[in-house]
Coordinates of C-alpha atoms in Angstrom, one line a residue:
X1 CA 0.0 0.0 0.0
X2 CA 1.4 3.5 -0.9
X3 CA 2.3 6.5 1.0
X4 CA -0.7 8.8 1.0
X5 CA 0.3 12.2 0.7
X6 CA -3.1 13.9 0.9
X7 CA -4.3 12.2 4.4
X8 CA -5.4 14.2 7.1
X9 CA -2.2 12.6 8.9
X10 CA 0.4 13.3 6.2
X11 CA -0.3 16.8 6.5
X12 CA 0.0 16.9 10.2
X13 CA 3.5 15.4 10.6
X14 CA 5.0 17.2 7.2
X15 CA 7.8 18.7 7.4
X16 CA 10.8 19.6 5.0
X17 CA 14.0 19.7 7.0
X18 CA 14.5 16.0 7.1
X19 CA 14.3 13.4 4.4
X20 CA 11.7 10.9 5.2
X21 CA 13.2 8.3 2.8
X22 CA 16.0 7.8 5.4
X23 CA 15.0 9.5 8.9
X24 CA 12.3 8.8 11.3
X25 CA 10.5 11.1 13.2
X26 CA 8.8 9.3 16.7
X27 CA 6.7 10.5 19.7
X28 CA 7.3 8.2 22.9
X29 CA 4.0 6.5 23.9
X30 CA 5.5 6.3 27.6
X31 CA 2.0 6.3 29.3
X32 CA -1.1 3.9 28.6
X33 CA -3.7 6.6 28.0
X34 CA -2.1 8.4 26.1
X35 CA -1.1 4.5 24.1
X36 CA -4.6 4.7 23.6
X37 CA -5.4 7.9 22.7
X38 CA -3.1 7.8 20.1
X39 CA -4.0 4.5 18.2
X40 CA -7.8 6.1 18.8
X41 CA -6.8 9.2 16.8
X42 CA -4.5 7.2 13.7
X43 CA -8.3 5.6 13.3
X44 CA -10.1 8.4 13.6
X45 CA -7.6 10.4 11.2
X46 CA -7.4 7.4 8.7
X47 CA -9.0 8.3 5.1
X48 CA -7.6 5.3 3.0
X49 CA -6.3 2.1 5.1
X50 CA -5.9 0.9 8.6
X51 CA -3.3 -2.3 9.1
X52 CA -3.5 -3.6 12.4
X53 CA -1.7 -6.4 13.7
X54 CA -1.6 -7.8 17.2
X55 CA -0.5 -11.1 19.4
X56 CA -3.6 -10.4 21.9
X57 CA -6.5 -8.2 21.5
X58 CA -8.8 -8.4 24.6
X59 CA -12.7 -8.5 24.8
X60 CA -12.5 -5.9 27.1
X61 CA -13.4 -2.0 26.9
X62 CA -10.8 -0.9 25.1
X63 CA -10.8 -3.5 22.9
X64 CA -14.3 -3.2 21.9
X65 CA -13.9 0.6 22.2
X66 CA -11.0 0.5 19.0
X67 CA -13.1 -2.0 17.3
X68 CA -16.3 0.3 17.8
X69 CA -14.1 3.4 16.4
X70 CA -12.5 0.9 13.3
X71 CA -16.1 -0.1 11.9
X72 CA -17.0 3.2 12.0
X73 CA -13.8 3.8 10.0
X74 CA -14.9 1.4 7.5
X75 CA -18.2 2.8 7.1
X76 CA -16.6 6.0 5.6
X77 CA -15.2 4.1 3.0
X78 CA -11.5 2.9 5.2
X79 CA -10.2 0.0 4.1
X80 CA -9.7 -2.0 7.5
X81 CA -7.6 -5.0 7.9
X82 CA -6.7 -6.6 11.2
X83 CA -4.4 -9.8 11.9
X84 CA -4.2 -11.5 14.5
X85 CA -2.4 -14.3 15.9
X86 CA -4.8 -17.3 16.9
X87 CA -3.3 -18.0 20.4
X88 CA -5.5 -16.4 22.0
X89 CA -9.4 -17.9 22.1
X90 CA -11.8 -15.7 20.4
X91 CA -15.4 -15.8 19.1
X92 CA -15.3 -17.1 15.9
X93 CA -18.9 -16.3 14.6
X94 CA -17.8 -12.5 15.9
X95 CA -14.7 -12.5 14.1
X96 CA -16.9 -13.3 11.0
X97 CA -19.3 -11.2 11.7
X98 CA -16.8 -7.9 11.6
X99 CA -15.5 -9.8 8.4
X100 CA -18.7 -9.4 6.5
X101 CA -18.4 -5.4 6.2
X102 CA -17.4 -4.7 2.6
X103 CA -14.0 -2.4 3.9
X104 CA -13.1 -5.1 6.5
X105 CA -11.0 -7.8 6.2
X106 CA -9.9 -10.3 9.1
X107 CA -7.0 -12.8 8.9
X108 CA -5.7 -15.2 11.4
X109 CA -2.0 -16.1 11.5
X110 CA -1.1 -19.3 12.1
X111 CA -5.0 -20.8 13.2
X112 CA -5.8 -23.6 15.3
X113 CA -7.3 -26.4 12.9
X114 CA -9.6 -27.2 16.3
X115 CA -11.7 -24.0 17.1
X116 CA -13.6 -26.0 20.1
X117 CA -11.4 -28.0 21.7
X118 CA -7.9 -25.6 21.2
X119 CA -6.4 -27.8 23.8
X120 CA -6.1 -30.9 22.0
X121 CA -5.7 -29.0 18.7
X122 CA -2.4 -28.2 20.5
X123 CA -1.3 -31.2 21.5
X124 CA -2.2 -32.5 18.1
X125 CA 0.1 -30.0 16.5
X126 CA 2.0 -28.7 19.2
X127 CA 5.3 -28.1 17.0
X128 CA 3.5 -25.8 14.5
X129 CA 1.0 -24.0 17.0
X130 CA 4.1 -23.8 19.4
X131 CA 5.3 -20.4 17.2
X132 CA 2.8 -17.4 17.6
X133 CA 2.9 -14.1 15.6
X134 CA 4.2 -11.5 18.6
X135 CA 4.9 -8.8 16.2
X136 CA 2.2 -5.6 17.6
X137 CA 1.9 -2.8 14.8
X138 CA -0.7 -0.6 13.7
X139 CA -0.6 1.8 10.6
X140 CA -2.9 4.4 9.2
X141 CA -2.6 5.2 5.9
X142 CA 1.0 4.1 5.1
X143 CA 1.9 7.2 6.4
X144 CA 2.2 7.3 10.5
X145 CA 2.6 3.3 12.7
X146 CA 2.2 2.5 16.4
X147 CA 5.4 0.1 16.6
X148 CA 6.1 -1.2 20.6
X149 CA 5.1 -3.7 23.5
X150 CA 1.7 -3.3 23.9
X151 CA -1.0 -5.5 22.7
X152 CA -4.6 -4.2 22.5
X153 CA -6.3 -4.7 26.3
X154 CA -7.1 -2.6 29.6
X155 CA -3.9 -3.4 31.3
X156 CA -2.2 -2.0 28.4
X157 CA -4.2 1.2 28.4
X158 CA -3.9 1.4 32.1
X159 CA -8.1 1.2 32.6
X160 CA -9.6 -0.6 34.9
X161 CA -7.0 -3.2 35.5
X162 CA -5.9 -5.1 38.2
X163 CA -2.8 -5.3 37.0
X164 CA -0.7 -2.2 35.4
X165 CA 1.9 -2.8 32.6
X166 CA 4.5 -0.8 32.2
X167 CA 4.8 -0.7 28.8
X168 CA 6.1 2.0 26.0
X169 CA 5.7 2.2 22.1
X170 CA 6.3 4.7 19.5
X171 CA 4.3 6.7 17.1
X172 CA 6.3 6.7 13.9
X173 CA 6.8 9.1 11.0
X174 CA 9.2 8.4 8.1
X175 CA 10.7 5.8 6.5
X176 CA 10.2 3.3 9.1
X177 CA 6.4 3.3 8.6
X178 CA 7.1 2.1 4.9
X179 CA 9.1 -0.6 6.2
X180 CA 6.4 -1.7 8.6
X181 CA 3.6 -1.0 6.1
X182 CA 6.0 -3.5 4.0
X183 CA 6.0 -6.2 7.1
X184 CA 2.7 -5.8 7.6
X185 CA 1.7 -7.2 3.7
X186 CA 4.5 -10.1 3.8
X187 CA 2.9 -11.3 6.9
X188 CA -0.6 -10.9 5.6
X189 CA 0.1 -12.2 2.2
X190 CA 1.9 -15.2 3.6
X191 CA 0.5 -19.0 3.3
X192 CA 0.2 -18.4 7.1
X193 CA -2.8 -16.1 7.2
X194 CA -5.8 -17.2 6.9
X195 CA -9.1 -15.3 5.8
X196 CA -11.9 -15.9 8.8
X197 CA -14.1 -16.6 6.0
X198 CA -12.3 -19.4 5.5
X199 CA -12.5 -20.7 8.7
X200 CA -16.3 -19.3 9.9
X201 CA -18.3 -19.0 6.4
X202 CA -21.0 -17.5 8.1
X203 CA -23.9 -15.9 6.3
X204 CA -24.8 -13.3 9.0
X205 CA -24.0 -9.5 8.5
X206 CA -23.0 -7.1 11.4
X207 CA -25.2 -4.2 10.7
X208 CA -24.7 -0.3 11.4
X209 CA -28.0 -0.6 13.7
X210 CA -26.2 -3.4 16.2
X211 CA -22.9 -1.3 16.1
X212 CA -24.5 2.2 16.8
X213 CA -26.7 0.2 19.9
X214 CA -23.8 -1.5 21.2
X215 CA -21.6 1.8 21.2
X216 CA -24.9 3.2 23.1
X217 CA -25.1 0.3 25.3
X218 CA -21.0 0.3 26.1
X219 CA -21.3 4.3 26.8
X220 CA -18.5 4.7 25.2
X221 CA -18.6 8.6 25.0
X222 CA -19.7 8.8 28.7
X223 CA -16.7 6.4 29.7
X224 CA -13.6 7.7 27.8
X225 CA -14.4 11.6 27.5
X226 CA -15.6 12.5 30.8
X227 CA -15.0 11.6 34.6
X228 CA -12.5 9.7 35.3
X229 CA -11.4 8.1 32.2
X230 CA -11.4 11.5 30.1
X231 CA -9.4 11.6 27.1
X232 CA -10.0 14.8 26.5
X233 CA -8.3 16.1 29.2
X234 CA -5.2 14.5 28.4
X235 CA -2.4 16.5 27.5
X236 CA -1.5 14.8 24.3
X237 CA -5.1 15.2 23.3
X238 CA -4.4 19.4 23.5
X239 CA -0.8 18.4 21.9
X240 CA -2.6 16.8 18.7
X241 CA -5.3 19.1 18.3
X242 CA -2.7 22.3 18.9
X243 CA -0.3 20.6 16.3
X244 CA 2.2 20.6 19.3
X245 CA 2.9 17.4 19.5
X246 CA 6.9 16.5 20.6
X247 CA 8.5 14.8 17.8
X248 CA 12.0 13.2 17.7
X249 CA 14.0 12.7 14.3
X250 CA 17.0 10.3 14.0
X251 CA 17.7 7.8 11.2
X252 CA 15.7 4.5 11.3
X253 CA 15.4 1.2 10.4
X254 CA 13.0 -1.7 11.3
X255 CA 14.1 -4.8 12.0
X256 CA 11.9 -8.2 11.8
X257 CA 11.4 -11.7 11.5
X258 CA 9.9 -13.2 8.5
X259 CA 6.6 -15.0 8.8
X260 CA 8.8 -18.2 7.7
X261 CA 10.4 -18.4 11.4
X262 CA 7.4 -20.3 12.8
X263 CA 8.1 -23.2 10.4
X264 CA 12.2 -23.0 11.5
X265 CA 13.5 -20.8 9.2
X266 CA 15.5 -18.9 12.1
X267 CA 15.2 -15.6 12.7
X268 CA 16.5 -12.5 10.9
X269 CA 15.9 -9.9 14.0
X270 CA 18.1 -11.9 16.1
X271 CA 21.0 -11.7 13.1
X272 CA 20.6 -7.5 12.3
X273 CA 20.5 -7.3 16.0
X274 CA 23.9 -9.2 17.0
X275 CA 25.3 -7.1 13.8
X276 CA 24.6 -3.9 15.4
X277 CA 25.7 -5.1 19.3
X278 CA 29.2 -6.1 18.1
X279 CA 29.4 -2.0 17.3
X280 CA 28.2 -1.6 21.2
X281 CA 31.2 0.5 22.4
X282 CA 30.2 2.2 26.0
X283 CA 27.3 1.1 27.6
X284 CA 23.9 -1.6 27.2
X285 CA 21.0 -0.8 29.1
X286 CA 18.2 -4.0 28.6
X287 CA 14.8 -3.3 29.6
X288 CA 13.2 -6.6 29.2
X289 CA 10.0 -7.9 31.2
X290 CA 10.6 -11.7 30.3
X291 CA 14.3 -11.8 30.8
X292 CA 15.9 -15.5 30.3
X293 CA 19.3 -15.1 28.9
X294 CA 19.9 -18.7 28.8
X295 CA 24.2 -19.3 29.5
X296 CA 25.2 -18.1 26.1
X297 CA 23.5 -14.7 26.6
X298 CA 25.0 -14.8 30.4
X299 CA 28.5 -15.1 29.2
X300 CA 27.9 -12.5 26.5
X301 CA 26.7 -9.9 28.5
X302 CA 29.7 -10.5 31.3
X303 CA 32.4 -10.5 28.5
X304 CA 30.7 -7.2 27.5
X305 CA 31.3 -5.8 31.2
X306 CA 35.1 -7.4 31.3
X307 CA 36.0 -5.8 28.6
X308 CA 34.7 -2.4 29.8
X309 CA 31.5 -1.9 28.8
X310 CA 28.5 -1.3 31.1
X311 CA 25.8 -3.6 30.9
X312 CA 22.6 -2.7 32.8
X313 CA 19.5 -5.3 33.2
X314 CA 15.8 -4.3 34.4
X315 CA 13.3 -6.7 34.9
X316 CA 10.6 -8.3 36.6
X317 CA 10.8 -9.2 40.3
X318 CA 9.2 -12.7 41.2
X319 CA 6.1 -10.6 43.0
X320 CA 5.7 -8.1 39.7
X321 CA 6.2 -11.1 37.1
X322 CA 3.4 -12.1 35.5
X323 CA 4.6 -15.9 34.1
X324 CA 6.7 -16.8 37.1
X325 CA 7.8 -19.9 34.7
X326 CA 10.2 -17.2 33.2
X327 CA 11.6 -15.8 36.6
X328 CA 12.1 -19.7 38.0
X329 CA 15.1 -20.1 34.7
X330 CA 15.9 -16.5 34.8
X331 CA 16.9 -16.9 38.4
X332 CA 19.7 -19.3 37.8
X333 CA 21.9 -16.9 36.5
X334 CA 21.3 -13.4 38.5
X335 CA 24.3 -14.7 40.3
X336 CA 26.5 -15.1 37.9
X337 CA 25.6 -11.6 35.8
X338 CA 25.8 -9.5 39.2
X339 CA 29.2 -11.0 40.3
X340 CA 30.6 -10.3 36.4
X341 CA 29.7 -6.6 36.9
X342 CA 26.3 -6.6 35.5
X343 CA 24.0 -3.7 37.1
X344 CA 20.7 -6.1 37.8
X345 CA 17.9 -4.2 39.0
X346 CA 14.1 -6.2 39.5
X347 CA 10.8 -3.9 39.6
X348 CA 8.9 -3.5 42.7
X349 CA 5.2 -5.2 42.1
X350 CA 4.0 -2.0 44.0
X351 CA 6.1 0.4 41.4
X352 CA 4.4 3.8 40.4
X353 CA 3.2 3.4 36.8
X354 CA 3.2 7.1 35.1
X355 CA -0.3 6.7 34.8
X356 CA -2.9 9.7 35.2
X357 CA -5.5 6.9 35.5
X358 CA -3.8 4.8 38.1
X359 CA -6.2 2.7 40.1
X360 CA -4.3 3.5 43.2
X361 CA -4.6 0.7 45.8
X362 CA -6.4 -1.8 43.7
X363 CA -3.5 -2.3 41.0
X364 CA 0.0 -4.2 40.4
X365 CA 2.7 -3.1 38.7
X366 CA 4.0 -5.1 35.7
X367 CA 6.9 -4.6 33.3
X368 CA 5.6 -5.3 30.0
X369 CA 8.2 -2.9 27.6
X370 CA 10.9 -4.3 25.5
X371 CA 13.6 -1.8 24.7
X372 CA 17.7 -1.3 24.8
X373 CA 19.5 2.0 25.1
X374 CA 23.0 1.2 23.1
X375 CA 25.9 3.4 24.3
X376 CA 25.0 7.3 23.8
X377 CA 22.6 7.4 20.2
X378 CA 20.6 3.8 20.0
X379 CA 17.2 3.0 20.4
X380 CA 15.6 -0.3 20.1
X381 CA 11.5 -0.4 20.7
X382 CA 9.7 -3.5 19.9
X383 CA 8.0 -6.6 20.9
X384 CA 11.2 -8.8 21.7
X385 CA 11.6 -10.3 24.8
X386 CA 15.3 -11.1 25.6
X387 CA 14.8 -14.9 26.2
X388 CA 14.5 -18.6 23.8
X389 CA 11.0 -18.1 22.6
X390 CA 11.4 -14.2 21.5
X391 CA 14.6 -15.4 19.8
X392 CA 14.3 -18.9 18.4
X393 CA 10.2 -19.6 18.3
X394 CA 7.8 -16.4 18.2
X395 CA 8.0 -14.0 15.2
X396 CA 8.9 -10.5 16.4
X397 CA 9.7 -6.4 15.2
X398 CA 11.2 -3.9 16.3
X399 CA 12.3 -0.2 14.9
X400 CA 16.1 0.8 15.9
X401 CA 16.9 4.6 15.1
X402 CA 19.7 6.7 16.0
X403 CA 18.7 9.6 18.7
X404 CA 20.9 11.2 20.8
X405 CA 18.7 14.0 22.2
X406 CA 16.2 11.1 23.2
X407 CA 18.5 8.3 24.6
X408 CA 20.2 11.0 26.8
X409 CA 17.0 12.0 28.5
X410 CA 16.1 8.4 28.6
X411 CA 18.9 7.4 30.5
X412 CA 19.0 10.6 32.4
X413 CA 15.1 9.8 34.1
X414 CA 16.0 6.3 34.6
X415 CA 18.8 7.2 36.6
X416 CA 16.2 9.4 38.6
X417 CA 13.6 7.2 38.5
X418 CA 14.9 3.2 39.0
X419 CA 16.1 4.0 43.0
X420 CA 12.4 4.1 43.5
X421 CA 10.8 1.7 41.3
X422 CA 13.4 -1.3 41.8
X423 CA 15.2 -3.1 43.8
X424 CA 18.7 -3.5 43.2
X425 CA 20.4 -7.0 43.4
X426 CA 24.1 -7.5 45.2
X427 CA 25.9 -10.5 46.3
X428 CA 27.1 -10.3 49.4
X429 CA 28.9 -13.0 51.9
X430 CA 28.0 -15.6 48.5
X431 CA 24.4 -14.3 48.9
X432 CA 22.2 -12.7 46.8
X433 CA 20.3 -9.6 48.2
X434 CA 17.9 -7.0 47.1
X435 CA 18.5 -3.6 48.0
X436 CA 15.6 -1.1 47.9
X437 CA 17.9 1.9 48.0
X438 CA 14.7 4.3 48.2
X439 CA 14.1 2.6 51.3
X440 CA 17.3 1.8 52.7
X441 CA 16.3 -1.9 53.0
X442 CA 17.6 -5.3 52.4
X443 CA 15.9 -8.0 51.4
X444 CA 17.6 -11.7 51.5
X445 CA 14.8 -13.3 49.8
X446 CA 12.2 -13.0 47.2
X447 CA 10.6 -9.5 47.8
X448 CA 6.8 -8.9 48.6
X449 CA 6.7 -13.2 46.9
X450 CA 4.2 -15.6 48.3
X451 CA 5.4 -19.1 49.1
X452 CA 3.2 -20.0 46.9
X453 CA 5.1 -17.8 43.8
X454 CA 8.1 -18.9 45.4
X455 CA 7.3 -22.4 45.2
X456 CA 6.1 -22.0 41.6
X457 CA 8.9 -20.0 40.3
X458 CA 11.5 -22.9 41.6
X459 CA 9.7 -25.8 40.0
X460 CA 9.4 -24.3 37.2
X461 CA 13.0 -24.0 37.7
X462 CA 13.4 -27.7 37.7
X463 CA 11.4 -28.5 34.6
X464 CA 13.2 -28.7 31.3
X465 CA 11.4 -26.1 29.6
X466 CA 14.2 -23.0 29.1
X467 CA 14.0 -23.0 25.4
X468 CA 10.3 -22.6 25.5
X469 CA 9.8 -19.4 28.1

């Protein structure tokens, strides 16, 4: 699909100082409202196309809420297409249902060949259904992409959540959108995407009258543009509407897996990204919520520190994990990467989320963001985890552009900010320890972990399963 120059969009982000053929101009999506907000207005703005293509997309508020604002895209003449990948369960006859609109077009990567009993389905074909689609992009009109961690679901968006993922994507601008525009049609063109109408031939139409009564029904005006959830209050909001909006240039480049990886074609993220760490010359900083660098990646990243780099890791604790499979292998080797000089800090479950609709009291923090700050210009945003399955089974993307202005400040409110949110892991007397430096504590097990997490995490521990987490 081509590069739309007379969309609503393209006219708010032109500009004529850089050349868009080789830079990227990006606006940090730090915050889940305003991750929300954002992918609200690319659909709102859209005049031609809208690609979307997600790992998870929730039957929840904000999920219906985008859906809602996509069919009423399509009804002004958008073309819509949304894949998604078929781990998760979803109502088929539904799926179909949005399928049957003219302008929309549903496809499902990689499906389940049993849509009621998934389970055995899996077992049946456990080697092919084993490898998901984890790439998470959404473009309007070729011409600006959401490219980052978060799938579509309230504990992306920050609403109504029990749980709170920290999580961070960027609004692109620039050549990078071409290159995920060009992702986006070699995964939907593959052999592995498959029409719903091939899957649910249903005969039933979704109509404008059901839409505009389940929109009533849902309140969806009443529940994001006043009280509590008000979008319109949001500073980004007055940002887009006042053309004011912060935007970032550096040159870019999106790296990604072909759709071929599921079948074992290995993956070609994993070989641009070990091109552009040999060049590391200073300093690493991982942020990775599913962190499981398996012994290769442990001796990598100490070598790095020995021979004078600095490596930083930030992570999940045990209590702020959400898959405490992952922490049971990742614990094996915090030892080892703290005593070879790797800075190893774990988020506090009861971190503050920058998050102006933070359900204070009722929520728990969770690292969810994937990205690496590389020595003093590098940014890498995407949906890669650094463990086996991100790297050897799951199909990820990610953008990489040059920055300086932005990694500096990056690193700069990290520094200000991690004391606070993490706890910071020492060996001491053969021991490890967690230090909550805001607190002047120290911790000589699990922090704020059940016995019950505890218990789970070192089982999991035991169980041969590292090259699947």
């Amino acid at each position: 699909m081509g590069y739309q120059e007379d969309s609503p969009l393209a006219q708010y982000f032109e500009q004529s100082q850089y050349d868009t053929s080789i830079y990227t101009g990006f606006h940090p999506l730090d915050t889940g409202h305003d991750a929300l907000l954002a992918r609200i207005t690319l659909i709102e703005s859209a005049k031609y196309t809208l690609d979307l293509q997600y790992y998870i997309y929730r039957d929840d508020e904000t999920g219906h809420l985008l859906t809602w604002r996509l069919y009423e895209a399509a009804e002004r003449g958008v073309k819509v297409r949304v894949l998604l990948d078929d781990m998760q369960e979803r109502n088929d006859d539904d799926l179909a249902r949005l399928n049957s609109h003219p302008n929309i077009q549903v496809r499902l990567f990689n499906p389940n060949n049993y849509r009621k009993a998934r389970n055995l389905g899996f077992l049946a074909e456990f080697s092919r259904l084993n490898s998901r689609m984890h790439n998470k992009s959404l473009t309007a009109d070729s011409v600006v992409s959401i490219v980052g961690g978060r799938n579509i679901g309230n504990e992306y968006f920050s609403y109504q959540s029990v749980v709170e993922f920290g999580d961070f994507d960027l609004l692109l601008y620039g050549n990078t959108v071409e290159q995920t525009a060009d992702q986006y049609d070699e995964y939907w063109n593959s052999e592995f995407a498959v029409p719903v109408e091939w899957i649910n031939p249903t005969n039933k139409e979704l109509t404008s009258e059901e839409v505009k009564q389940f929109a009533l029904d849902q309140d969806f005006k009443g529940q994001f543009t006043s009280g509590h959830y008000d979008m319109t209050s949001l500073k980004f909001y007055s940002d887009m509407r006042q053309h004011k909006l912060q935007i970032y240039w550096g040159k870019g480049k999106l790296l990604y897996d072909k759709p071929t990886k599921i079948i074992g074609e290995g993956s070609q993220l994993i070989d641009d990204l070990q091109i552009v760490l040999q060049d590391v010359t200073s300093e690493i900083i991982i942020i990775s919520p599913y962190f499981v660098p398996t012994q290769i990646g442990t001796d990598m990243l100490v070598s790095a520190v020995q021979s004078g780099k600095k490596v930083t890791i930030v992570t999940n604790s045990l209590a702020s994990n959400d898959v405490y499979a992952v922490h049971g292998w990742y614990a094996k080797y915090r030892e080892e990467l703290v005593e070879g000089g790797v800075d190893l800090w774990e988020i506090k479950a009861s971190a503050e989320i920058k998050n102006k609709w933070s359900m204070t009291g009722k929520s728990h923090s969770s690292l969810h963001a994937k990205v690496m700050l590389i020595d003093d210009d590098t940014l890498f945003v995407g949906s890669m985890n650094w463990d086996p399955r991100s790297a050897q089974i799951n199909t990820e993307m990610a953008v990489l552009i040059l920055q300086e202005e932005f990694v500096s400040e990056s690193k700069a409110e990290m520094e200000g900010h991690i004391r606070n949110m993490a706890y910071k892991l020492e060996v001491e007397d053969g021991d490890l320890v967690w230090q909550d430096l805001a607190e002047q504590t120290t911790y000589t097990s699990e922090p704020d972990a059940s016995i019950w997490r505890r218990m789970g995490a070192w089982v999991a521990g035991v169980l041969p399963i590292e090259e699947q987490l």
